[in-house]
Structures are given as structure tokens and as C-alpha cells.
Amino acid sequence: MIKARNVSLVYRDGTVALQNINLNLHQGGLFYVIGPSGSGKTSLMKLLMGMEFPATGFLEVMGQPIHKRETAKIRKLRRDIGPVFQEFKLILGRTAIENVIMGMRFLDIPLQKARESAKNALVRVGLEHKAFTLVDKLSYGEAQRVAIARAVARKPALILADEPTGNLDHDNAVKILKLLESFKDKSTTVMITTHATHLIDECRSATLIHVKKGEISIERGGEQI
């Protein structure tokens, strides 16, 4: 699913965001990327999305090399990725279901099928009763669930959620994490970044990817590997 060998990411201003990271992550896994703010968690997500490219090393996502020469193929790869950004990027003045449908607009899905997929996604996140409500009228937590529905409606092979608990209280943060975890299955990998490690103490089925000062270590079942 995700393979990285000695990958480093250096921004244009010379900032080293990630250095010499190595990963070999299987399909259908649940992964938490944890570490303090500024440690490189979001930078890793940008690499996996093909929004940034490795300065050194080799990175492959779902069989696709992430390299500047592969930009056309990377755009196609993104069809199989469901991102949940810190900023939800919802379109104001449109309903919840319209926002979810718009998340599929570049996938050549017939409108009726896209509408059905959007309805089903809103059911999964518990917002079917708000399908025709303008997103401007939704609470923060509801808007976040619309963003999650938009990400999963396309049935992606990889869900990437970047700091989804940042502005939520404890109970709602746990609910969002459990919701995201529920989308993991044999064909769907879920990766979540968070600095709130206390929220995932009970999730022993997850593999933890620790990021600190641009370097990573991996923990599975409570043991470093």
C-alpha cells in the first residue's frame, strides 16, 4: 500500500520536514501518525497525496511512485484517496449532499449514482437528516462529518485524515476517531494524524507511527518495531 525508502522532504526555504523515513504499510490497516505540532505529520500526508515530492529516497503509494515526473498519474491516483483536511474546504451556500456530490465530480460517476453514494455516506456519518441543509447552518462537528462523508463517498482505498480532533471537545473527538476507524476494512486503509495521543489509548488494533523532528518510529501492539 505505502512504501518509503530513505525518504526526505525539504521545503523551498530549506526547512527539513522529514528525513530518511522508511515505511512498509499494508493495505487494510489502521494507522495513527502521532507527534507534537510541527513534527512533520502533515508533511507526511502531503507526500502521500502527491502534494509534495521527496527530496531524496523512493516513495510509492498504491503502486504509484510519487515523483515530479509522474504528476499526471498522481492526479489519477488521488481518485482512490479520500482526504479529510484540517480546513474542511466545504462550499458555502450549498447543501450537505451537494458538497458530498461535488467531491466526486472529477470521477466520471453518473449523477444519479453519485447522489446515491452521497446519501449513503451521509447515513454512515449520521447526517442523513441534514442532507438538504446548507453547510453554513451546520455546527462545527456536523460540518466535519460532511467533510468525512465527502471523503468516503467515492469508496477510496486510502483515507487520510489530518488532525480531525483539533477543535473538538473530548467526547466528540473520540466519536470522530471511532467514526473514521469504522471505515477500515480489507480494501480500505485509514491513516489519521493527531497530537492528542490520549484519545487513542484504547485502540490497540492500530499501528502507531511516531513522528519527532522529522524522523519516525513505528509501534504495533504496544511494541516498537
Coordinates of C-alpha atoms in Angstrom, one line a residue:
M1 CA 0.0 0.0 0.0
I2 CA 2.7 2.5 1.1
K3 CA 6.4 2.0 0.7
A4 CA 9.0 4.6 1.6
R5 CA 12.8 4.1 1.5
N6 CA 15.1 6.7 2.9
V7 CA 12.6 9.5 2.0
S8 CA 13.4 13.1 3.0
L9 CA 11.2 16.2 2.4
V10 CA 12.8 19.6 2.2
Y11 CA 10.8 22.7 1.6
R12 CA 11.9 25.5 -0.7
D13 CA 13.0 27.6 2.2
G14 CA 15.4 24.9 3.2
T15 CA 13.3 23.5 6.1
V16 CA 13.8 19.8 6.5
A17 CA 10.3 18.5 7.3
L18 CA 11.1 14.7 7.1
Q19 CA 14.4 12.9 7.0
N20 CA 15.3 9.4 6.0
I21 CA 11.9 7.8 6.7
N22 CA 11.2 4.2 5.9
L23 CA 7.7 2.7 5.8
N24 CA 6.1 -0.5 4.5
L25 CA 2.4 -0.3 5.4
H26 CA -0.1 -3.0 4.3
Q27 CA -3.5 -2.5 2.8
G28 CA -6.5 -2.5 5.1
G29 CA -4.6 -1.2 8.1
L30 CA -5.4 1.4 10.7
F31 CA -2.5 3.8 11.3
Y32 CA -2.2 6.8 13.6
V33 CA 0.5 9.3 12.9
I34 CA 1.3 10.9 16.2
G35 CA 3.6 13.6 17.4
P36 CA 3.7 17.2 18.6
S37 CA 2.7 20.1 16.4
G38 CA 5.4 20.9 13.8
S39 CA 6.9 17.4 14.0
G40 CA 6.2 16.5 10.3
K41 CA 2.8 14.8 10.5
T42 CA 1.1 17.0 7.9
S43 CA 4.2 16.9 5.7
L44 CA 3.9 13.1 5.6
M45 CA 0.3 13.4 4.5
K46 CA 1.2 15.9 1.8
L47 CA 3.8 13.4 0.4
L48 CA 1.2 10.6 0.3
M49 CA -1.2 12.9 -1.5
G50 CA 1.5 13.9 -4.1
M51 CA 1.2 17.5 -3.0
E52 CA 4.9 17.4 -2.2
F53 CA 7.7 15.3 -3.6
P54 CA 10.6 13.5 -1.9
A55 CA 13.9 15.4 -2.0
T56 CA 15.7 12.1 -1.6
G57 CA 14.7 8.4 -1.5
F58 CA 11.8 6.5 -3.0
L59 CA 8.1 6.7 -2.2
E60 CA 5.3 4.6 -3.6
V61 CA 1.6 4.8 -2.8
M62 CA -0.7 2.0 -4.1
G63 CA 1.9 1.0 -6.6
Q64 CA 2.3 4.6 -7.9
P65 CA 5.8 6.3 -7.5
I66 CA 5.5 9.8 -6.0
H67 CA 7.8 11.8 -8.2
K68 CA 7.6 15.1 -10.2
R69 CA 7.8 13.2 -13.5
E70 CA 4.6 11.3 -12.5
T71 CA 2.2 14.2 -11.9
A72 CA -0.4 13.0 -14.4
K73 CA -0.5 9.5 -12.9
I74 CA -0.6 11.0 -9.4
R75 CA -3.7 13.0 -10.3
K76 CA -5.3 9.7 -11.2
L77 CA -4.1 8.1 -8.0
R78 CA -5.9 10.8 -6.0
R79 CA -9.2 9.3 -7.2
D80 CA -8.5 6.4 -4.8
I81 CA -7.7 8.7 -1.9
G82 CA -10.2 10.3 0.4
P83 CA -8.7 13.3 2.2
V84 CA -10.1 14.9 5.3
F85 CA -8.3 18.2 5.7
Q86 CA -8.0 20.4 8.8
E87 CA -9.8 23.1 6.9
F88 CA -12.9 21.3 5.7
K89 CA -13.0 23.1 2.3
L90 CA -16.8 23.0 2.1
I91 CA -18.6 25.2 -0.4
L92 CA -20.7 27.7 1.4
G93 CA -24.2 28.3 0.1
R94 CA -24.5 24.6 -0.9
T95 CA -26.2 21.8 1.0
A96 CA -24.5 19.0 2.7
I97 CA -25.4 16.5 0.0
E98 CA -24.3 18.9 -2.8
N99 CA -20.9 19.2 -1.1
V100 CA -20.6 15.4 -0.9
I101 CA -21.6 15.0 -4.6
M102 CA -19.0 17.7 -5.6
G103 CA -16.3 15.6 -4.1
M104 CA -17.0 13.0 -6.9
R105 CA -17.3 15.5 -9.8
F106 CA -14.0 14.5 -11.4
L107 CA -14.5 10.8 -11.1
D108 CA -16.8 10.3 -14.1
I109 CA -19.6 8.9 -11.9
P110 CA -23.1 9.3 -13.3
L111 CA -25.1 11.9 -11.3
Q112 CA -27.7 9.5 -10.1
K113 CA -25.1 7.1 -8.8
A114 CA -23.1 9.9 -7.2
R115 CA -26.3 11.1 -5.5
E116 CA -26.9 7.6 -4.1
S117 CA -23.3 7.3 -2.9
A118 CA -23.6 10.7 -1.2
K119 CA -26.8 9.7 0.5
N120 CA -25.2 6.5 1.8
A121 CA -22.2 8.4 3.0
L122 CA -24.3 10.8 4.9
V123 CA -26.1 7.9 6.6
R124 CA -22.8 6.4 7.6
V125 CA -21.8 9.7 9.3
G126 CA -25.2 10.1 11.0
L127 CA -26.2 13.2 8.9
E128 CA -28.9 11.9 6.6
H129 CA -31.4 14.3 8.3
K130 CA -29.2 17.2 7.4
A131 CA -28.7 16.2 3.7
F132 CA -30.5 19.3 2.4
T133 CA -29.3 21.8 5.0
L134 CA -26.9 24.5 3.9
V135 CA -23.4 23.8 5.3
D136 CA -23.4 27.4 6.5
K137 CA -26.1 26.4 9.0
L138 CA -24.3 23.3 10.4
S139 CA -22.3 23.1 13.6
Y140 CA -18.6 22.6 13.5
G141 CA -18.9 18.9 14.3
E142 CA -21.6 18.5 11.6
A143 CA -19.5 20.3 9.0
Q144 CA -16.7 17.9 9.8
R145 CA -18.9 14.9 9.3
V146 CA -19.9 16.3 5.9
A147 CA -16.2 16.5 5.1
I148 CA -15.8 12.9 6.1
A149 CA -18.8 11.9 4.1
R150 CA -17.3 13.6 1.0
A151 CA -14.1 11.7 1.5
V152 CA -15.6 8.3 1.9
A153 CA -18.5 8.6 -0.7
R154 CA -16.1 7.7 -3.5
K155 CA -15.2 4.5 -1.6
P156 CA -11.4 5.2 -1.6
A157 CA -8.7 2.7 -1.0
L158 CA -6.9 5.1 1.3
I159 CA -8.5 7.6 3.8
L160 CA -6.1 10.4 5.0
A161 CA -7.4 12.4 7.9
D162 CA -5.2 15.3 9.1
E163 CA -5.8 16.3 12.8
P164 CA -9.5 15.7 12.7
T165 CA -9.9 16.3 16.5
G166 CA -8.2 19.7 16.7
N167 CA -11.2 21.8 17.6
L168 CA -13.5 19.3 19.4
D169 CA -14.1 18.5 23.0
H170 CA -13.0 15.1 24.3
D171 CA -16.3 13.2 23.8
N172 CA -16.8 14.5 20.2
A173 CA -13.2 13.9 19.4
V174 CA -13.4 10.3 20.4
K175 CA -16.6 9.9 18.3
I176 CA -14.9 11.3 15.2
L177 CA -11.9 8.9 15.7
K178 CA -14.2 5.9 16.1
L179 CA -16.2 7.0 13.0
L180 CA -13.0 7.2 10.9
E181 CA -11.8 3.9 12.3
S182 CA -15.1 2.3 11.2
F183 CA -14.2 2.8 7.6
K184 CA -11.2 0.5 7.8
D185 CA -11.8 -2.9 6.1
K186 CA -9.8 -5.3 4.0
S187 CA -9.7 -3.0 1.0
T188 CA -9.6 0.4 2.8
T189 CA -6.6 1.8 4.7
V190 CA -7.2 4.6 7.2
M191 CA -4.4 6.9 8.4
I192 CA -5.1 9.6 11.0
T193 CA -2.7 12.3 12.2
T194 CA -3.2 13.6 15.8
H195 CA -1.2 15.1 18.6
A196 CA -3.9 14.1 21.1
T197 CA -2.4 10.7 21.9
H198 CA -4.6 10.3 25.0
L199 CA -7.6 9.8 22.7
I200 CA -6.3 6.6 21.1
D201 CA -5.0 4.8 24.2
E202 CA -7.8 2.2 23.9
C203 CA -7.2 1.5 20.2
R204 CA -4.7 -1.4 20.4
S205 CA -5.5 -2.6 16.9
A206 CA -3.8 0.5 15.3
T207 CA -0.2 0.8 14.3
L208 CA 1.3 4.0 15.7
I209 CA 3.7 6.0 13.5
H210 CA 5.6 8.3 15.9
V211 CA 7.0 11.5 14.2
K212 CA 9.5 13.6 16.1
K213 CA 11.6 16.3 14.5
G214 CA 11.1 14.8 11.0
E215 CA 12.1 11.3 12.0
I216 CA 9.7 8.3 12.5
S217 CA 9.5 5.1 14.6
I218 CA 6.7 2.5 14.4
E219 CA 4.8 0.9 17.3
R220 CA 2.4 -2.0 16.8
G221 CA 0.6 -3.7 19.7
G222 CA 2.5 -1.6 22.2
E223 CA 5.9 -2.7 20.9
Q224 CA 8.4 -0.7 18.9
I225 CA 9.2 -2.4 15.5

